[in-house]
PDB file of N, CA, C and O in Angstrom:
ATOM      1  N   MET Z   1      -0.991  14.307  14.600  1.00 84.00           N
ATOM      2  CA  MET Z   1      -0.198  14.227  13.624  1.00 84.00           C
ATOM      3  C   MET Z   1       0.643  12.814  13.803  1.00 84.00           C
ATOM      4  O   MET Z   1       0.905  11.929  12.793  1.00 84.00           O
ATOM      5  N   VAL Z   2       0.779  12.337  14.897  1.00 91.00           N
ATOM      6  CA  VAL Z   2       1.514  11.146  15.273  1.00 91.00           C
ATOM      7  C   VAL Z   2       0.625  10.026  14.632  1.00 91.00           C
ATOM      8  O   VAL Z   2       1.185   8.804  13.761  1.00 91.00           O
ATOM      9  N   LEU Z   3      -0.693   9.730  14.904  1.00 92.00           N
ATOM     10  CA  LEU Z   3      -1.781   8.872  14.476  1.00 92.00           C
ATOM     11  C   LEU Z   3      -1.635   8.740  13.230  1.00 92.00           C
ATOM     12  O   LEU Z   3      -1.667   7.579  12.385  1.00 92.00           O
ATOM     13  N   GLN Z   4      -1.694   9.957  12.323  1.00 94.00           N
ATOM     14  CA  GLN Z   4      -1.641   9.894  10.824  1.00 94.00           C
ATOM     15  C   GLN Z   4      -0.217   9.216  10.376  1.00 94.00           C
ATOM     16  O   GLN Z   4      -0.516   8.458   9.341  1.00 94.00           O
ATOM     17  N   GLY Z   5       0.621   9.424  10.990  1.00 94.00           N
ATOM     18  CA  GLY Z   5       1.915   8.868  10.317  1.00 94.00           C
ATOM     19  C   GLY Z   5       1.772   7.479  10.614  1.00 94.00           C
ATOM     20  O   GLY Z   5       2.553   6.803   9.888  1.00 94.00           O
ATOM     21  N   VAL Z   6       1.379   7.156  11.761  1.00 95.00           N
ATOM     22  CA  VAL Z   6       1.282   5.625  12.296  1.00 95.00           C
ATOM     23  C   VAL Z   6       0.643   4.931  11.305  1.00 95.00           C
ATOM     24  O   VAL Z   6       0.700   3.756  10.654  1.00 95.00           O
ATOM     25  N   PHE Z   7      -0.494   5.521  10.767  1.00 96.00           N
ATOM     26  CA  PHE Z   7      -1.454   4.899  10.087  1.00 96.00           C
ATOM     27  C   PHE Z   7      -0.863   4.675   8.439  1.00 96.00           C
ATOM     28  O   PHE Z   7      -0.776   3.846   7.880  1.00 96.00           O
ATOM     29  N   LEU Z   8      -0.193   5.702   7.994  1.00 96.00           N
ATOM     30  CA  LEU Z   8       0.431   5.953   6.784  1.00 96.00           C
ATOM     31  C   LEU Z   8       1.560   4.936   6.786  1.00 96.00           C
ATOM     32  O   LEU Z   8       2.101   4.030   5.865  1.00 96.00           O
ATOM     33  N   LEU Z   9       2.428   4.699   7.926  1.00 96.00           N
ATOM     34  CA  LEU Z   9       3.503   3.583   7.900  1.00 96.00           C
ATOM     35  C   LEU Z   9       2.784   2.324   8.055  1.00 96.00           C
ATOM     36  O   LEU Z   9       3.253   1.344   7.188  1.00 96.00           O
ATOM     37  N   ILE Z  10       1.833   1.751   8.605  1.00 95.00           N
ATOM     38  CA  ILE Z  10       1.245   0.825   8.630  1.00 95.00           C
ATOM     39  C   ILE Z  10       0.683   0.416   7.439  1.00 95.00           C
ATOM     40  O   ILE Z  10       0.937  -0.791   6.660  1.00 95.00           O
ATOM     41  N   ALA Z  11       0.135   1.224   6.687  1.00 95.00           N
ATOM     42  CA  ALA Z  11      -0.661   0.995   5.396  1.00 95.00           C
ATOM     43  C   ALA Z  11       0.453   0.801   4.188  1.00 95.00           C
ATOM     44  O   ALA Z  11       0.494  -0.104   3.429  1.00 95.00           O
ATOM     45  N   GLY Z  12       1.531   1.693   4.333  1.00 96.00           N
ATOM     46  CA  GLY Z  12       2.649   1.413   3.428  1.00 96.00           C
ATOM     47  C   GLY Z  12       3.306   0.099   3.630  1.00 96.00           C
ATOM     48  O   GLY Z  12       3.913  -0.380   2.539  1.00 96.00           O
ATOM     49  N   VAL Z  13       3.742  -0.286   4.597  1.00 96.00           N
ATOM     50  CA  VAL Z  13       4.244  -1.292   5.135  1.00 96.00           C
ATOM     51  C   VAL Z  13       3.575  -2.679   4.417  1.00 96.00           C
ATOM     52  O   VAL Z  13       3.869  -3.682   3.735  1.00 96.00           O
ATOM     53  N   THR Z  14       2.040  -2.495   4.620  1.00 95.00           N
ATOM     54  CA  THR Z  14       1.406  -3.634   4.201  1.00 95.00           C
ATOM     55  C   THR Z  14       1.396  -3.502   2.783  1.00 95.00           C
ATOM     56  O   THR Z  14       1.324  -4.758   2.100  1.00 95.00           O
ATOM     57  N   MET Z  15       1.316  -2.361   2.004  1.00 95.00           N
ATOM     58  CA  MET Z  15       1.568  -2.523   0.712  1.00 95.00           C
ATOM     59  C   MET Z  15       2.553  -3.046  -0.110  1.00 95.00           C
ATOM     60  O   MET Z  15       2.931  -3.524  -0.960  1.00 95.00           O
ATOM     61  N   ILE Z  16       3.827  -2.760   0.728  1.00 96.00           N
ATOM     62  CA  ILE Z  16       5.108  -3.317   0.076  1.00 96.00           C
ATOM     63  C   ILE Z  16       5.101  -4.713   0.397  1.00 96.00           C
ATOM     64  O   ILE Z  16       5.423  -5.602  -0.502  1.00 96.00           O
ATOM     65  N   VAL Z  17       4.594  -5.320   1.560  1.00 96.00           N
ATOM     66  CA  VAL Z  17       4.638  -6.735   2.030  1.00 96.00           C
ATOM     67  C   VAL Z  17       3.792  -7.664   1.099  1.00 96.00           C
ATOM     68  O   VAL Z  17       4.142  -8.778   0.564  1.00 96.00           O
ATOM     69  N   LYS Z  18       2.720  -7.196   1.239  1.00 94.00           N
ATOM     70  CA  LYS Z  18       1.509  -7.961   0.602  1.00 94.00           C
ATOM     71  C   LYS Z  18       0.729  -7.162  -0.449  1.00 94.00           C
ATOM     72  O   LYS Z  18      -0.750  -6.615  -0.089  1.00 94.00           O
ATOM     73  N   PRO Z  19       1.076  -6.853  -1.536  1.00 93.00           N
ATOM     74  CA  PRO Z  19       0.264  -6.123  -2.460  1.00 93.00           C
ATOM     75  C   PRO Z  19      -1.296  -6.626  -3.033  1.00 93.00           C
ATOM     76  O   PRO Z  19      -2.082  -6.091  -3.379  1.00 93.00           O
ATOM     77  N   SER Z  20      -1.165  -8.191  -2.836  1.00 90.00           N
ATOM     78  CA  SER Z  20      -2.291  -8.867  -2.964  1.00 90.00           C
ATOM     79  C   SER Z  20      -3.479  -8.286  -2.293  1.00 90.00           C
ATOM     80  O   SER Z  20      -5.010  -8.583  -2.472  1.00 90.00           O
ATOM     81  N   ILE Z  21      -3.285  -7.999  -1.059  1.00 90.00           N
ATOM     82  CA  ILE Z  21      -4.473  -7.745  -0.094  1.00 90.00           C
ATOM     83  C   ILE Z  21      -5.529  -6.813  -0.641  1.00 90.00           C
ATOM     84  O   ILE Z  21      -6.405  -6.621  -0.772  1.00 90.00           O
ATOM     85  N   LEU Z  22      -4.350  -5.500  -0.769  1.00 90.00           N
ATOM     86  CA  LEU Z  22      -4.935  -4.369  -1.516  1.00 90.00           C
ATOM     87  C   LEU Z  22      -5.607  -4.543  -2.860  1.00 90.00           C
ATOM     88  O   LEU Z  22      -6.871  -4.011  -3.070  1.00 90.00           O
ATOM     89  N   TRP Z  23      -5.346  -5.499  -3.460  1.00 90.00           N
ATOM     90  CA  TRP Z  23      -5.846  -5.951  -5.164  1.00 90.00           C
ATOM     91  C   TRP Z  23      -6.904  -6.724  -4.416  1.00 90.00           C
ATOM     92  O   TRP Z  23      -8.215  -6.315  -5.180  1.00 90.00           O
ATOM     93  N   LEU Z  24      -7.132  -7.534  -3.707  1.00 89.00           N
ATOM     94  CA  LEU Z  24      -8.396  -8.312  -3.150  1.00 89.00           C
ATOM     95  C   LEU Z  24      -9.501  -7.539  -2.759  1.00 89.00           C
ATOM     96  O   LEU Z  24     -10.675  -7.826  -3.277  1.00 89.00           O
ATOM     97  N   ILE Z  25      -9.253  -6.379  -1.987  1.00 89.00           N
ATOM     98  CA  ILE Z  25     -10.088  -5.494  -1.536  1.00 89.00           C
ATOM     99  C   ILE Z  25     -10.778  -4.496  -2.690  1.00 89.00           C
ATOM    100  O   ILE Z  25     -11.862  -4.450  -2.771  1.00 89.00           O
ATOM    101  N   ALA Z  26      -9.684  -4.133  -3.394  1.00 89.00           N
ATOM    102  CA  ALA Z  26     -10.263  -2.954  -4.044  1.00 89.00           C
ATOM    103  C   ALA Z  26     -10.185  -3.157  -5.884  1.00 89.00           C
ATOM    104  O   ALA Z  26     -10.933  -2.403  -6.583  1.00 89.00           O
ATOM    105  N   GLU Z  27      -9.503  -4.456  -6.252  1.00 85.00           N
ATOM    106  CA  GLU Z  27      -9.370  -4.226  -7.660  1.00 85.00           C
ATOM    107  C   GLU Z  27      -9.952  -5.782  -8.168  1.00 85.00           C
ATOM    108  O   GLU Z  27     -10.020  -5.718  -9.432  1.00 85.00           O
ATOM    109  N   SER Z  28      -9.953  -6.596  -7.580  1.00 82.00           N
ATOM    110  CA  SER Z  28     -10.268  -7.998  -7.958  1.00 82.00           C
ATOM    111  C   SER Z  28     -11.547  -8.221  -8.607  1.00 82.00           C
ATOM    112  O   SER Z  28     -11.777  -8.775  -9.753  1.00 82.00           O
ATOM    113  N   TRP Z  29     -12.594  -7.565  -8.319  1.00 83.00           N
ATOM    114  CA  TRP Z  29     -13.889  -7.330  -8.973  1.00 83.00           C
ATOM    115  C   TRP Z  29     -13.887  -6.629 -10.246  1.00 83.00           C
ATOM    116  O   TRP Z  29     -14.710  -6.960 -11.035  1.00 83.00           O
ATOM    117  N   LYS Z  30     -12.860  -6.036 -10.679  1.00 83.00           N
ATOM    118  CA  LYS Z  30     -12.962  -5.268 -12.120  1.00 83.00           C
ATOM    119  C   LYS Z  30     -11.837  -6.164 -12.860  1.00 83.00           C
ATOM    120  O   LYS Z  30     -12.086  -5.973 -14.150  1.00 83.00           O
ATOM    121  N   SER Z  31     -11.368  -7.371 -12.553  1.00 78.00           N
ATOM    122  CA  SER Z  31     -10.454  -8.240 -13.346  1.00 78.00           C
ATOM    123  C   SER Z  31     -11.595  -9.099 -14.045  1.00 78.00           C
ATOM    124  O   SER Z  31     -12.548  -9.633 -13.561  1.00 78.00           O
ATOM    125  N   ASN Z  32     -11.153  -9.392 -15.384  1.00 78.00           N
ATOM    126  CA  ASN Z  32     -11.972 -10.452 -16.085  1.00 78.00           C
ATOM    127  C   ASN Z  32     -11.954 -11.944 -15.613  1.00 78.00           C
ATOM    128  O   ASN Z  32     -12.710 -12.614 -15.327  1.00 78.00           O
ATOM    129  N   ASP Z  33     -10.681 -12.140 -15.264  1.00 77.00           N
ATOM    130  CA  ASP Z  33     -10.311 -13.570 -14.709  1.00 77.00           C
ATOM    131  C   ASP Z  33     -10.346 -13.468 -13.203  1.00 77.00           C
ATOM    132  O   ASP Z  33     -10.783 -14.593 -12.511  1.00 77.00           O
ATOM    133  N   GLY Z  34     -10.078 -12.670 -12.761  1.00 70.00           N
ATOM    134  CA  GLY Z  34     -10.184 -12.381 -11.052  1.00 70.00           C
ATOM    135  C   GLY Z  34      -9.101 -13.236 -10.428  1.00 70.00           C
ATOM    136  O   GLY Z  34      -9.359 -13.912  -9.073  1.00 70.00           O
ATOM    137  N   THR Z  35      -8.275 -13.904 -10.899  1.00 81.00           N
ATOM    138  CA  THR Z  35      -7.255 -14.958 -10.259  1.00 81.00           C
ATOM    139  C   THR Z  35      -6.123 -14.212  -9.294  1.00 81.00           C
ATOM    140  O   THR Z  35      -5.981 -14.638  -8.177  1.00 81.00           O
ATOM    141  N   GLU Z  36      -5.247 -13.251  -9.939  1.00 86.00           N
ATOM    142  CA  GLU Z  36      -4.273 -12.603  -9.268  1.00 86.00           C
ATOM    143  C   GLU Z  36      -3.981 -11.304  -9.903  1.00 86.00           C
ATOM    144  O   GLU Z  36      -4.061 -11.179 -11.052  1.00 86.00           O
ATOM    145  N   PRO Z  37      -3.273 -10.355  -9.180  1.00 88.00           N
ATOM    146  CA  PRO Z  37      -2.743  -9.034  -9.735  1.00 88.00           C
ATOM    147  C   PRO Z  37      -1.849  -9.437 -10.844  1.00 88.00           C
ATOM    148  O   PRO Z  37      -0.746 -10.257 -10.503  1.00 88.00           O
ATOM    149  N   SER Z  38      -1.650  -8.252 -11.810  1.00 87.00           N
ATOM    150  CA  SER Z  38      -0.374  -8.396 -12.377  1.00 87.00           C
ATOM    151  C   SER Z  38       1.086  -7.980 -11.784  1.00 87.00           C
ATOM    152  O   SER Z  38       0.868  -7.163 -10.673  1.00 87.00           O
ATOM    153  N   ASP Z  39       1.964  -8.236 -12.377  1.00 92.00           N
ATOM    154  CA  ASP Z  39       3.330  -7.892 -11.861  1.00 92.00           C
ATOM    155  C   ASP Z  39       3.409  -6.291 -12.012  1.00 92.00           C
ATOM    156  O   ASP Z  39       4.173  -5.746 -10.930  1.00 92.00           O
ATOM    157  N   PHE Z  40       2.745  -5.622 -13.172  1.00 94.00           N
ATOM    158  CA  PHE Z  40       2.663  -4.245 -12.967  1.00 94.00           C
ATOM    159  C   PHE Z  40       2.105  -3.716 -11.851  1.00 94.00           C
ATOM    160  O   PHE Z  40       2.487  -2.577 -11.086  1.00 94.00           O
ATOM    161  N   TYR Z  41       0.955  -4.329 -11.534  1.00 92.00           N
ATOM    162  CA  TYR Z  41       0.253  -3.585 -10.169  1.00 92.00           C
ATOM    163  C   TYR Z  41       1.037  -4.042  -8.990  1.00 92.00           C
ATOM    164  O   TYR Z  41       1.007  -3.232  -8.149  1.00 92.00           O
ATOM    165  N   ASN Z  42       1.665  -5.125  -8.839  1.00 94.00           N
ATOM    166  CA  ASN Z  42       2.389  -5.484  -7.859  1.00 94.00           C
ATOM    167  C   ASN Z  42       3.386  -4.490  -7.738  1.00 94.00           C
ATOM    168  O   ASN Z  42       3.843  -3.787  -6.301  1.00 94.00           O
ATOM    169  N   GLY Z  43       4.019  -4.095  -8.543  1.00 96.00           N
ATOM    170  CA  GLY Z  43       5.309  -3.089  -8.720  1.00 96.00           C
ATOM    171  C   GLY Z  43       4.933  -1.898  -8.359  1.00 96.00           C
ATOM    172  O   GLY Z  43       5.378  -1.093  -7.876  1.00 96.00           O
ATOM    173  N   SER Z  44       3.895  -1.381  -8.906  1.00 96.00           N
ATOM    174  CA  SER Z  44       3.317  -0.125  -8.626  1.00 96.00           C
ATOM    175  C   SER Z  44       2.675   0.030  -7.315  1.00 96.00           C
ATOM    176  O   SER Z  44       2.770   1.372  -6.753  1.00 96.00           O
ATOM    177  N   THR Z  45       1.906  -0.950  -6.808  1.00 96.00           N
ATOM    178  CA  THR Z  45       1.644  -0.719  -5.449  1.00 96.00           C
ATOM    179  C   THR Z  45       2.905  -0.999  -4.507  1.00 96.00           C
ATOM    180  O   THR Z  45       2.595  -0.210  -3.347  1.00 96.00           O
ATOM    181  N   ARG Z  46       3.782  -1.643  -4.654  1.00 96.00           N
ATOM    182  CA  ARG Z  46       4.959  -1.657  -3.681  1.00 96.00           C
ATOM    183  C   ARG Z  46       5.603  -0.183  -3.755  1.00 96.00           C
ATOM    184  O   ARG Z  46       6.094   0.360  -2.828  1.00 96.00           O
ATOM    185  N   PHE Z  47       5.747   0.321  -5.200  1.00 97.00           N
ATOM    186  CA  PHE Z  47       6.226   1.680  -5.240  1.00 97.00           C
ATOM    187  C   PHE Z  47       5.338   2.622  -4.297  1.00 97.00           C
ATOM    188  O   PHE Z  47       5.976   3.528  -3.529  1.00 97.00           O
ATOM    189  N   GLY Z  48       4.109   2.577  -4.627  1.00 96.00           N
ATOM    190  CA  GLY Z  48       3.496   3.392  -3.333  1.00 96.00           C
ATOM    191  C   GLY Z  48       3.581   3.192  -1.976  1.00 96.00           C
ATOM    192  O   GLY Z  48       3.380   4.220  -1.302  1.00 96.00           O
ATOM    193  N   GLY Z  49       3.761   2.054  -1.906  1.00 96.00           N
ATOM    194  CA  GLY Z  49       3.908   1.555  -0.315  1.00 96.00           C
ATOM    195  C   GLY Z  49       5.257   2.280   0.227  1.00 96.00           C
ATOM    196  O   GLY Z  49       5.406   2.739   1.354  1.00 96.00           O
ATOM    197  N   ILE Z  50       6.164   2.169  -0.691  1.00 97.00           N
ATOM    198  CA  ILE Z  50       7.521   2.881  -0.256  1.00 97.00           C
ATOM    199  C   ILE Z  50       7.231   4.360  -0.144  1.00 97.00           C
ATOM    200  O   ILE Z  50       7.864   4.872   0.967  1.00 97.00           O
ATOM    201  N   LEU Z  51       6.525   5.004  -0.756  1.00 97.00           N
ATOM    202  CA  LEU Z  51       6.248   6.497  -0.686  1.00 97.00           C
ATOM    203  C   LEU Z  51       5.444   6.548   0.672  1.00 97.00           C
ATOM    204  O   LEU Z  51       5.749   7.728   1.387  1.00 97.00           O
ATOM    205  N   MET Z  52       4.431   5.913   0.695  1.00 97.00           N
ATOM    206  CA  MET Z  52       3.612   6.102   2.108  1.00 97.00           C
ATOM    207  C   MET Z  52       4.484   5.857   3.311  1.00 97.00           C
ATOM    208  O   MET Z  52       4.255   6.249   4.239  1.00 97.00           O
ATOM    209  N   THR Z  53       5.272   4.773   3.110  1.00 97.00           N
ATOM    210  CA  THR Z  53       6.029   4.544   4.517  1.00 97.00           C
ATOM    211  C   THR Z  53       6.978   5.682   4.651  1.00 97.00           C
ATOM    212  O   THR Z  53       7.213   6.102   5.908  1.00 97.00           O
ATOM    213  N   ILE Z  54       7.584   6.355   3.720  1.00 97.00           N
ATOM    214  CA  ILE Z  54       8.424   7.524   3.943  1.00 97.00           C
ATOM    215  C   ILE Z  54       7.668   8.765   4.552  1.00 97.00           C
ATOM    216  O   ILE Z  54       8.126   9.380   5.586  1.00 97.00           O
ATOM    217  N   ALA Z  55       6.392   8.742   3.953  1.00 96.00           N
ATOM    218  CA  ALA Z  55       5.795  10.091   4.550  1.00 96.00           C
ATOM    219  C   ALA Z  55       5.088   9.473   5.909  1.00 96.00           C
ATOM    220  O   ALA Z  55       5.130  10.739   6.698  1.00 96.00           O
ATOM    221  N   GLY Z  56       4.635   8.379   6.367  1.00 95.00           N
ATOM    222  CA  GLY Z  56       4.727   8.045   7.446  1.00 95.00           C
ATOM    223  C   GLY Z  56       5.874   8.197   8.580  1.00 95.00           C
ATOM    224  O   GLY Z  56       5.641   9.183   9.602  1.00 95.00           O
ATOM    225  N   ILE Z  57       6.880   7.925   8.074  1.00 96.00           N
ATOM    226  CA  ILE Z  57       8.158   8.170   8.980  1.00 96.00           C
ATOM    227  C   ILE Z  57       8.268   9.689   9.222  1.00 96.00           C
ATOM    228  O   ILE Z  57       8.510  10.194  10.301  1.00 96.00           O
ATOM    229  N   GLY Z  58       8.456  10.302   8.168  1.00 95.00           N
ATOM    230  CA  GLY Z  58       8.213  11.919   8.066  1.00 95.00           C
ATOM    231  C   GLY Z  58       7.316  12.455   8.956  1.00 95.00           C
ATOM    232  O   GLY Z  58       7.690  13.682   9.677  1.00 95.00           O
ATOM    233  N   GLY Z  59       6.055  12.043   8.879  1.00 94.00           N
ATOM    234  CA  GLY Z  59       5.147  12.912   9.708  1.00 94.00           C
ATOM    235  C   GLY Z  59       5.164  12.712  11.286  1.00 94.00           C
ATOM    236  O   GLY Z  59       5.032  13.117  12.067  1.00 94.00           O
ATOM    237  N   ILE Z  60       5.724  11.434  11.670  1.00 95.00           N
ATOM    238  CA  ILE Z  60       6.136  11.051  12.787  1.00 95.00           C
ATOM    239  C   ILE Z  60       7.254  11.914  13.542  1.00 95.00           C
ATOM    240  O   ILE Z  60       7.186  12.223  14.702  1.00 95.00           O
ATOM    241  N   ILE Z  61       8.377  11.843  12.446  1.00 95.00           N
ATOM    242  CA  ILE Z  61       9.559  12.596  13.061  1.00 95.00           C
ATOM    243  C   ILE Z  61       9.008  14.415  13.159  1.00 95.00           C
ATOM    244  O   ILE Z  61       9.245  14.810  13.963  1.00 95.00           O
ATOM    245  N   ALA Z  62       8.435  14.603  12.241  1.00 94.00           N
ATOM    246  CA  ALA Z  62       7.812  16.056  12.288  1.00 94.00           C
ATOM    247  C   ALA Z  62       7.110  16.369  13.460  1.00 94.00           C
ATOM    248  O   ALA Z  62       7.468  17.419  14.111  1.00 94.00           O
ATOM    249  N   SER Z  63       6.430  15.570  13.914  1.00 92.00           N
ATOM    250  CA  SER Z  63       5.281  15.914  14.894  1.00 92.00           C
ATOM    251  C   SER Z  63       5.986  15.644  16.343  1.00 92.00           C
ATOM    252  O   SER Z  63       5.852  16.244  17.302  1.00 92.00           O
ATOM    253  N   LEU Z  64       7.277  14.886  16.439  1.00 91.00           N
ATOM    254  CA  LEU Z  64       8.007  14.865  17.497  1.00 91.00           C
ATOM    255  C   LEU Z  64       9.160  15.983  17.862  1.00 91.00           C
ATOM    256  O   LEU Z  64       9.554  15.937  18.569  1.00 91.00           O
ATOM    257  N   LEU Z  65       9.396  16.591  16.615  1.00 90.00           N
ATOM    258  CA  LEU Z  65      10.335  17.480  16.831  1.00 90.00           C
ATOM    259  C   LEU Z  65       9.875  19.169  17.107  1.00 90.00           C
ATOM    260  O   LEU Z  65       8.916  19.681  17.227  1.00 90.00           O
TER     261      LEU Z  65
END
């Protein structure tokens, strides 16, 4: 359970700090111009990153208790 929490924590922080990495990997080929992600995409990815970070911290704490 700790390993899953650490993975969620790392993925969440990455999504918060650099959402463009996720866009390059998963979404850039779907875009017509393919230059950069939209502001809405950045915001929603950061929000998802916050939720993943919280879930990761919760998983780590729950497994240690």
